[in-house]
Coordinates of N, CA, C and O in Angstrom, one line a residue:
X1 N -35.3 -41.6 16.1 CA -36.4 -40.3 15.5 C -35.6 -38.7 15.9 O -35.5 -37.7 15.3
X2 N -35.3 -38.7 16.9 CA -34.5 -37.6 17.6 C -33.2 -37.3 17.0 O -32.7 -36.1 16.5
X3 N -32.3 -38.5 16.5 CA -31.4 -37.9 15.5 C -31.7 -37.5 14.4 O -31.1 -37.0 13.8
X4 N -32.3 -37.8 13.4 CA -33.0 -37.2 12.7 C -33.6 -35.9 12.9 O -32.9 -34.7 11.8
X5 N -34.4 -35.7 13.6 CA -34.7 -34.0 14.1 C -32.9 -33.7 14.6 O -32.8 -32.2 14.0
X6 N -32.5 -33.8 15.7 CA -30.7 -33.1 15.5 C -30.0 -33.0 14.2 O -30.0 -31.7 13.9
X7 N -30.1 -34.0 13.4 CA -29.4 -34.0 12.1 C -29.9 -32.8 10.9 O -28.9 -31.9 10.4
X8 N -31.0 -32.8 11.3 CA -31.8 -31.6 10.4 C -31.6 -30.2 10.7 O -31.5 -29.2 10.0
X9 N -31.6 -30.3 12.2 CA -31.4 -28.9 12.6 C -30.1 -28.5 12.7 O -29.6 -27.1 11.9
X10 N -29.2 -29.5 12.8 CA -27.6 -29.4 12.1 C -27.3 -28.5 10.8 O -26.6 -27.8 10.5
X11 N -27.9 -29.0 10.5 CA -27.8 -29.2 8.5 C -28.6 -27.7 8.3 O -28.0 -26.8 7.4
X12 N -29.3 -27.4 9.3 CA -30.1 -25.6 8.7 C -29.4 -25.1 9.3 O -29.0 -23.7 8.8
X13 N -28.8 -24.7 10.3 CA -27.9 -24.0 10.9 C -26.6 -23.7 10.0 O -26.2 -22.9 10.0
X14 N -25.9 -24.9 9.8 CA -25.0 -24.9 8.8 C -25.0 -24.0 7.5 O -24.3 -23.4 7.7
X15 N -26.4 -24.6 6.9 CA -26.3 -23.7 5.4 C -26.6 -22.1 6.3 O -26.1 -21.3 5.2
X16 N -27.7 -21.6 7.2 CA -27.6 -20.1 7.2 C -26.1 -19.7 7.6 O -26.0 -18.9 7.5
X17 N -25.2 -20.3 8.6 CA -23.7 -19.8 8.7 C -23.5 -19.9 7.3 O -22.5 -18.6 7.5
X18 N -23.6 -20.3 6.3 CA -22.4 -20.4 5.3 C -22.8 -19.5 4.5 O -22.2 -18.7 3.6
X19 N -24.2 -19.1 4.9 CA -24.6 -17.8 3.6 C -24.7 -16.6 4.4 O -24.7 -15.3 4.2
X20 N -24.3 -16.8 6.0 CA -24.4 -15.0 6.3 C -23.1 -14.4 5.6 O -22.0 -14.8 4.8
X21 N -23.5 -13.0 5.5 CA -22.6 -12.6 4.2 C -22.7 -12.3 3.1 O -22.1 -11.6 2.2
X22 N -23.7 -13.2 2.4 CA -23.4 -13.5 0.8 C -25.3 -12.9 0.9 O -25.9 -12.9 1.8
X23 N -24.9 -12.3 -0.5 CA -26.4 -12.1 -0.8 C -27.1 -13.0 -1.4 O -26.5 -14.3 -1.6
X24 N -28.1 -13.5 -1.4 CA -29.2 -14.6 -1.3 C -28.5 -15.4 -2.6 O -28.8 -14.8 -4.0
X25 N -28.6 -16.6 -2.8 CA -27.7 -17.6 -3.7 C -26.5 -17.5 -4.1 O -26.3 -17.9 -5.1
X26 N -25.4 -16.3 -3.1 CA -24.6 -16.4 -3.7 C -23.7 -17.5 -3.2 O -23.7 -17.4 -1.9
X27 N -22.1 -17.7 -3.6 CA -21.2 -18.7 -3.2 C -20.4 -17.5 -2.5 O -20.2 -16.2 -2.9
X28 N -20.0 -17.9 -1.2 CA -19.0 -16.7 -0.7 C -17.5 -16.7 -1.3 O -17.0 -15.5 -1.2
X29 N -17.4 -17.7 -1.6 CA -15.8 -17.3 -2.7 C -15.8 -16.6 -3.8 O -14.3 -16.4 -4.2
X30 N -16.9 -17.1 -4.8 CA -17.1 -16.7 -6.2 C -17.5 -15.5 -6.3 O -17.7 -14.9 -7.4
X31 N -19.3 -15.4 -5.9 CA -20.2 -14.2 -5.8 C -21.0 -14.7 -7.3 O -21.8 -14.3 -7.6
X32 N -21.0 -16.1 -7.0 CA -21.6 -16.7 -8.0 C -22.5 -17.8 -7.3 O -22.3 -17.9 -6.3
X33 N -23.9 -17.8 -8.4 CA -25.0 -18.7 -7.6 C -24.6 -20.3 -7.9 O -24.1 -20.5 -9.0
X34 N -24.7 -21.1 -6.6 CA -24.0 -22.4 -7.1 C -25.6 -22.9 -7.5 O -26.1 -22.4 -7.6
X35 N -24.5 -24.2 -8.0 CA -25.9 -25.1 -9.2 C -26.3 -25.9 -8.2 O -25.7 -26.1 -7.0
X36 N -27.7 -26.6 -9.0 CA -28.3 -27.5 -8.1 C -27.1 -28.9 -7.7 O -26.2 -29.2 -8.1
X37 N -27.4 -29.0 -6.3 CA -26.3 -30.4 -5.5 C -25.4 -30.1 -5.2 O -24.4 -31.4 -4.6
X38 N -25.0 -28.7 -5.5 CA -23.8 -28.5 -4.1 C -24.0 -28.0 -3.0 O -24.9 -27.1 -2.7
X39 N -23.1 -28.2 -2.3 CA -23.0 -27.2 -0.7 C -22.0 -26.1 -1.2 O -21.1 -25.7 -1.8
X40 N -22.7 -24.9 -0.3 CA -22.4 -23.8 -0.3 C -20.5 -24.0 0.7 O -20.4 -24.8 1.4
X41 N -19.8 -22.7 0.0 CA -18.1 -23.2 0.3 C -18.1 -22.3 1.8 O -19.0 -21.2 1.8
X42 N -17.2 -22.7 2.8 CA -16.9 -22.1 4.2 C -16.6 -20.5 3.9 O -15.8 -20.6 3.0
X43 N -17.1 -19.9 4.5 CA -17.1 -18.3 4.6 C -15.5 -18.4 5.6 O -15.5 -18.3 6.5
X44 N -14.9 -17.3 4.7 CA -13.2 -17.2 5.4 C -13.2 -15.8 6.2 O -13.3 -14.6 5.6
X45 N -13.3 -15.8 7.7 CA -13.1 -14.8 8.1 C -11.8 -13.9 7.7 O -10.8 -14.2 8.0
X46 N -12.4 -12.5 7.7 CA -10.9 -11.8 7.4 C -10.5 -10.5 8.5 O -12.0 -10.1 8.7
X47 N -9.6 -10.2 8.7 CA -9.5 -9.0 9.6 C -9.9 -7.7 8.7 O -9.5 -7.5 8.0
X48 N -10.6 -7.0 9.6 CA -11.0 -5.8 9.1 C -10.2 -4.7 8.9 O -10.3 -3.4 8.0
X49 N -9.3 -4.7 9.6 CA -7.7 -3.4 9.6 C -6.4 -4.2 8.9 O -6.0 -5.4 9.3
X50 N -5.9 -4.0 7.7 CA -4.3 -4.3 7.5 C -3.9 -4.0 8.1 O -3.4 -3.0 9.0
X51 N -2.4 -4.4 8.1 CA -0.8 -4.6 8.9 C -0.9 -3.2 8.2 O -1.0 -2.3 7.4
X52 N -0.1 -2.4 9.4 CA 0.5 -1.0 9.1 C 1.3 -1.2 7.7 O 1.7 -2.4 7.3
X53 N 2.0 -0.6 7.0 CA 2.7 -0.6 5.7 C 3.4 0.9 6.1 O 3.1 2.1 6.2
X54 N 4.6 0.4 5.8 CA 5.8 1.6 5.7 C 6.8 1.6 4.5 O 6.8 0.8 3.4
X55 N 7.4 2.8 4.7 CA 8.1 2.7 3.5 C 9.7 2.9 3.9 O 10.1 3.0 5.3
X56 N 10.8 2.2 3.4 CA 12.4 1.9 3.9 C 12.9 3.0 3.4 O 13.3 3.9 2.1
X57 N 13.3 4.1 4.4 CA 13.2 5.6 4.4 C 15.0 5.7 4.6 O 15.6 5.7 5.5
X58 N 15.5 6.1 3.4 CA 17.0 6.6 3.5 C 17.6 7.8 4.1 O 18.6 8.6 3.9
X59 N 16.5 9.0 4.4 CA 17.0 10.5 4.6 C 17.5 10.1 6.2 O 16.5 9.6 6.8
X60 N 18.5 10.4 6.4 CA 19.3 10.8 7.2 C 19.8 9.2 8.0 O 19.9 9.8 9.4
X61 N 19.5 8.4 7.2 CA 20.1 6.7 7.8 C 20.6 6.1 6.7 O 19.7 5.5 5.9
X62 N 21.8 6.0 6.7 CA 22.6 5.4 5.5 C 22.0 3.6 5.0 O 21.6 3.8 3.7
X63 N 21.8 3.1 6.3 CA 21.2 1.7 6.0 C 19.8 2.1 6.0 O 18.8 0.8 5.7
X64 N 18.7 2.9 6.0 CA 17.5 3.2 5.6 C 17.0 2.8 7.1 O 17.6 1.8 7.8
X65 N 15.9 3.0 7.3 CA 14.8 2.8 8.3 C 13.3 2.4 8.0 O 12.9 3.2 7.0
X66 N 12.8 2.1 8.7 CA 11.0 1.5 8.1 C 10.6 2.9 9.1 O 11.1 3.3 10.0
X67 N 9.6 3.3 8.5 CA 9.0 4.8 8.2 C 7.5 4.9 7.8 O 7.2 4.3 6.8
X68 N 6.9 5.4 8.6 CA 5.4 5.7 8.3 C 5.3 7.2 8.1 O 5.4 8.0 9.1
X69 N 4.7 7.6 7.0 CA 4.6 8.8 7.1 C 5.5 10.0 7.1 O 5.4 10.8 8.2
X70 N 6.8 9.5 6.4 CA 8.1 10.7 7.1 C 7.8 12.0 6.6 O 7.1 12.2 5.2
X71 N 8.6 13.1 7.3 CA 8.1 14.4 6.5 C 8.9 14.3 5.5 O 8.9 15.1 4.8
X72 N 10.0 13.8 5.5 CA 11.4 13.6 4.4 C 11.5 12.5 3.9 O 11.5 11.3 4.6
X73 N 11.5 12.2 2.8 CA 11.9 11.1 2.0 C 12.9 11.3 0.9 O 12.6 12.0 -0.1
X74 N 13.7 10.1 1.2 CA 14.5 9.7 -0.2 C 14.3 9.0 -1.1 O 13.6 8.0 -0.9
X75 N 13.9 9.3 -2.6 CA 13.2 8.7 -3.3 C 14.2 7.2 -4.4 O 13.7 6.5 -4.2
X76 N 15.0 8.6 -4.5 CA 16.0 7.9 -6.0 C 17.3 8.4 -5.6 O 17.3 9.3 -4.6
X77 N 18.8 8.1 -6.0 CA 19.8 8.4 -5.7 C 19.7 10.1 -6.3 O 20.9 10.6 -6.7
X78 N 18.6 10.3 -7.3 CA 18.2 11.6 -8.2 C 17.4 12.5 -7.1 O 17.6 13.9 -7.6
X79 N 16.5 11.9 -6.6 CA 15.3 13.0 -6.0 C 15.1 12.9 -4.6 O 15.4 11.7 -4.0
X80 N 14.4 13.5 -3.6 CA 14.4 13.4 -2.8 C 12.9 14.6 -2.2 O 13.3 15.1 -3.4
X81 N 12.3 14.5 -1.1 CA 11.2 15.2 -0.8 C 11.3 15.4 0.5 O 11.5 14.9 1.3
X82 N 11.1 17.0 0.8 CA 11.2 17.7 2.1 C 9.8 18.3 2.5 O 8.9 18.4 1.6
X83 N 9.6 18.1 4.1 CA 8.1 18.6 4.1 C 6.8 18.2 3.6 O 6.3 18.8 3.3
X84 N 7.0 17.1 3.8 CA 5.8 15.8 2.9 C 4.3 15.9 3.8 O 4.5 15.8 5.1
X85 N 3.2 16.3 3.6 CA 2.1 16.2 4.1 C 1.2 15.3 3.7 O 1.3 15.1 2.3
X86 N 1.1 14.2 4.1 CA 0.6 13.5 3.4 C -1.1 13.3 3.8 O -1.3 13.4 4.6
X87 N -1.7 13.2 2.6 CA -3.3 13.0 2.7 C -4.1 11.8 2.5 O -5.0 11.5 3.1
X88 N -3.1 10.6 2.6 CA -3.1 9.1 3.0 C -2.2 8.4 3.0 O -1.1 8.9 2.5
X89 N -1.9 7.1 3.7 CA -1.5 6.5 4.0 C -2.0 4.8 4.2 O -2.5 4.9 5.3
X90 N -1.7 4.3 3.4 CA -2.0 2.8 3.1 C -3.4 2.4 2.8 O -4.3 3.5 2.8
X91 N -3.9 1.1 2.8 CA -3.2 -0.2 2.8 C -2.5 -0.6 1.2 O -1.3 -1.4 1.6
X92 N -3.0 0.2 0.3 CA -2.3 -0.1 -0.9 C -1.6 1.4 -1.6 O -1.0 0.8 -2.2
X93 N -1.7 2.4 -0.9 CA -1.4 3.1 -1.6 C -1.4 4.6 -0.4 O -1.8 4.7 0.2
X94 N 0.3 5.5 -0.8 CA 0.2 6.5 0.0 C 0.3 7.6 -1.1 O 1.0 7.6 -2.2
X95 N -0.5 8.7 -0.5 CA -0.2 10.0 -1.2 C 0.2 11.1 -0.5 O -0.3 11.1 0.3
X96 N 1.1 12.2 -1.0 CA 1.5 13.2 -0.3 C 2.0 14.1 -1.0 O 2.5 14.2 -2.1
X97 N 2.0 15.6 -0.6 CA 2.3 16.8 -1.1 C 3.5 17.3 -0.5 O 4.1 17.6 1.1
X98 N 4.7 18.2 -1.3 CA 5.8 18.2 -0.5 C 6.9 19.0 -1.5 O 6.5 19.0 -2.6
X99 N 8.3 19.4 -1.0 CA 9.2 20.0 -1.6 C 10.1 19.1 -2.9 O 10.9 18.5 -1.6
X100 N 9.9 19.3 -4.1 CA 10.6 18.3 -4.7 C 12.3 18.6 -4.8 O 12.2 20.1 -5.2
X101 N 13.2 18.4 -4.5 CA 14.7 18.4 -5.1 C 15.4 17.2 -5.8 O 15.0 16.1 -5.2
X102 N 16.4 17.3 -6.4 CA 17.1 16.4 -7.1 C 18.4 16.7 -7.2 O 18.7 18.0 -7.8
X103 N 19.5 16.1 -7.9 CA 20.6 16.1 -8.7 C 20.1 16.3 -10.2 O 20.6 17.2 -11.2
X104 N 19.0 16.1 -10.6 CA 18.5 16.5 -12.1 C 18.1 17.5 -12.3 O 17.7 18.3 -13.1
X105 N 17.8 18.0 -11.2 CA 17.5 20.4 -11.1 C 18.5 21.0 -10.6 O 17.6 21.7 -10.8
X106 N 19.3 20.6 -10.3 CA 20.3 21.5 -9.9 C 21.3 22.7 -10.9 O 20.7 22.1 -12.2
X107 N 21.7 23.7 -11.0 CA 21.1 24.5 -9.4 C 20.1 24.6 -8.7 O 19.9 25.2 -7.6
X108 N 18.9 25.1 -9.8 CA 17.7 26.1 -9.7 C 17.0 25.2 -8.2 O 16.7 26.0 -7.6
X109 N 17.2 23.9 -7.9 CA 15.9 23.4 -6.8 C 16.6 23.6 -5.8 O 15.6 22.9 -4.9
X110 N 18.0 23.5 -5.2 CA 18.6 23.4 -4.5 C 17.9 24.3 -3.4 O 17.5 25.1 -2.1
X111 N 17.5 25.9 -4.0 CA 17.5 27.2 -4.0 C 15.9 27.3 -3.3 O 15.2 27.7 -2.3
X112 N 14.9 26.7 -4.1 CA 13.7 27.0 -4.7 C 13.2 25.7 -5.2 O 13.0 25.1 -6.5
X113 N 12.8 24.2 -4.0 CA 12.8 23.4 -4.6 C 11.0 23.4 -5.3 O 10.6 24.1 -4.7
X114 N 10.5 22.5 -6.1 CA 9.5 22.4 -6.7 C 8.3 21.4 -5.7 O 8.5 20.8 -5.0
X115 N 7.3 22.5 -6.3 CA 5.8 21.6 -4.9 C 5.5 20.4 -6.0 O 5.4 20.6 -7.4
X116 N 5.5 19.2 -5.1 CA 4.8 18.1 -6.2 C 4.8 17.3 -5.2 O 4.4 17.1 -4.1
X117 N 3.6 16.2 -5.7 CA 2.6 15.1 -5.2 C 3.6 13.9 -5.6 O 3.7 13.4 -6.5
X118 N 4.1 13.3 -4.4 CA 4.6 12.0 -4.3 C 3.2 10.4 -4.1 O 2.2 10.9 -3.6
X119 N 3.0 10.0 -5.1 CA 2.5 8.1 -4.7 C 3.5 7.2 -4.4 O 4.3 7.1 -5.0
X120 N 3.0 6.4 -3.5 CA 3.7 5.1 -3.0 C 2.9 4.1 -3.2 O 1.5 4.2 -2.9
X121 N 3.6 2.8 -3.8 CA 2.5 1.8 -4.1 C 3.5 0.7 -4.3 O 4.2 0.9 -3.8
X122 N 2.7 -0.2 -5.0 CA 3.3 -1.5 -4.5 C 3.5 -2.0 -3.3 O 5.0 -2.8 -3.4
X123 N 3.1 -2.4 -3.0 CA 2.8 -3.0 -1.6 C 3.6 -4.6 -1.6 O 2.8 -5.3 -2.0
X124 N 4.8 -5.1 -0.6 CA 5.3 -6.1 -0.2 C 5.6 -6.5 1.0 O 5.4 -5.8 1.4
X125 N 5.4 -7.9 1.0 CA 6.2 -8.1 2.6 C 7.2 -8.8 2.8 O 7.1 -9.6 1.8
X126 N 8.0 -8.5 3.2 CA 9.5 -8.7 3.6 C 9.0 -8.9 5.0 O 8.8 -8.3 6.4
X127 N 9.8 -10.4 5.0 CA 9.7 -10.6 6.8 C 9.0 -10.5 7.6 O 8.6 -10.1 8.7
X128 N 7.1 -10.5 7.5 CA 6.2 -10.6 7.8 C 5.8 -8.8 8.1 O 4.5 -8.6 8.7
X129 N 6.5 -7.6 7.3 CA 6.4 -6.7 7.5 C 5.9 -6.0 6.2 O 6.3 -6.6 4.9
X130 N 4.9 -4.9 6.0 CA 4.7 -4.6 4.5 C 5.5 -3.3 4.1 O 5.3 -2.5 5.0
X131 N 5.5 -3.3 3.1 CA 6.3 -1.8 2.3 C 5.7 -2.0 1.4 O 5.6 -2.5 0.3
X132 N 6.1 -0.5 0.5 CA 5.9 0.2 -0.2 C 6.9 -0.1 -0.9 O 8.2 0.0 -0.5
X133 N 6.9 -0.3 -2.1 CA 8.0 -0.9 -2.8 C 8.4 0.2 -4.5 O 9.4 -0.1 -5.2
X134 N 7.2 1.2 -4.7 CA 7.0 2.2 -5.6 C 6.5 3.5 -5.4 O 6.3 3.9 -5.0
X135 N 7.7 4.5 -6.4 CA 6.8 5.8 -6.2 C 6.9 6.6 -7.6 O 7.4 5.7 -8.6
X136 N 6.0 7.3 -7.4 CA 5.3 7.8 -8.8 C 5.8 10.0 -8.6 O 4.9 10.2 -7.5
X137 N 6.3 10.8 -8.9 CA 6.2 12.1 -8.8 C 5.7 13.1 -9.5 O 5.7 12.3 -10.9
X138 N 4.7 13.3 -9.1 CA 3.5 14.5 -10.4 C 3.8 15.9 -9.9 O 4.0 16.0 -8.6
X139 N 4.3 17.2 -10.9 CA 3.5 18.1 -10.4 C 3.8 19.6 -11.6 O 4.2 18.0 -12.8
X140 N 4.2 20.5 -11.5 CA 4.3 21.5 -12.3 C 5.7 22.1 -12.4 O 5.5 23.1 -11.5
X141 N 6.4 21.2 -12.8 CA 7.9 21.5 -13.1 C 8.6 20.9 -14.0 O 7.7 20.3 -14.7
X142 N 9.9 21.4 -14.6 CA 10.4 20.8 -15.4 C 10.6 19.6 -15.3 O 10.9 19.2 -14.3
X143 N 10.1 18.6 -15.8 CA 10.8 17.1 -16.0 C 12.1 16.9 -16.6 O 12.9 17.2 -17.2
X144 N 12.5 16.1 -15.6 CA 14.1 15.8 -15.7 C 14.5 14.5 -17.3 O 13.3 14.2 -17.7
X145 N 15.7 14.5 -17.5 CA 16.2 13.8 -18.6 C 15.4 12.4 -18.1 O 15.2 11.7 -17.1
X146 N 15.3 11.6 -19.1 CA 14.7 10.1 -18.9 C 15.6 9.1 -18.2 O 14.9 8.3 -17.3
X147 N 16.7 9.6 -18.0 CA 17.6 8.4 -17.2 C 17.1 8.8 -15.5 O 17.5 8.3 -14.8
X148 N 16.8 10.6 -15.5 CA 16.6 10.3 -14.4 C 15.3 11.1 -13.8 O 14.5 11.6 -13.2
X149 N 14.4 9.3 -14.1 CA 13.0 9.1 -13.8 C 12.5 9.9 -12.5 O 13.3 9.5 -11.4
X150 N 11.4 10.2 -12.4 CA 10.7 10.6 -11.1 C 9.6 9.5 -11.2 O 9.1 9.8 -9.9
X151 N 9.8 8.3 -11.2 CA 9.2 7.0 -11.2 C 10.0 5.8 -10.7 O 11.1 6.3 -11.5
X152 N 10.1 4.9 -9.9 CA 10.6 3.9 -9.9 C 10.6 2.8 -8.7 O 9.5 3.0 -7.7
X153 N 11.5 2.6 -8.3 CA 11.4 1.1 -7.0 C 12.4 1.6 -6.1 O 13.3 3.0 -5.6
X154 N 11.3 1.5 -4.7 CA 12.0 1.9 -3.1 C 12.8 0.6 -2.7 O 11.9 -0.6 -2.9
X155 N 13.5 0.8 -1.9 CA 14.1 -0.2 -1.6 C 13.6 -0.9 -0.4 O 12.4 -0.3 0.1
X156 N 13.8 -2.0 -0.1 CA 13.0 -3.0 1.3 C 14.3 -3.7 1.7 O 15.4 -3.7 1.1
X157 N 14.0 -4.0 3.1 CA 15.3 -4.4 4.0 C 15.5 -5.8 2.8 O 15.3 -6.8 2.3

């Protein structure tokens, strides 16, 4: 009789633990209501904070370096930004404003760079470190020829 009571308590506790963090009747992994005769799936704990995200920055570093919220950033062989103020950084996207210049806007933008907004995205993991892999620049300035696009891929190690 004691074994039956212990088994009933263990079963009740297991069901309670599996239901934690779900609304009534939802499955932890799918958010759907389980059908009769099924058992709830185990709840997988995740970290509330994601690992940091970096950008591989070639500004002042020919081989590049891992950087977080850099003030100056080389976007491509055609464009770079200086004096960037980041309004957000990670875990999936970074957004900042700064002075845009590049070979596509010479000679005008060397004297007076354009105010622009850069968005970094496309996070990937390389050897355990997370990196932004894509950039897009927008602003009120003359757009370059399609070959000198202001969107593209960022380097990774």
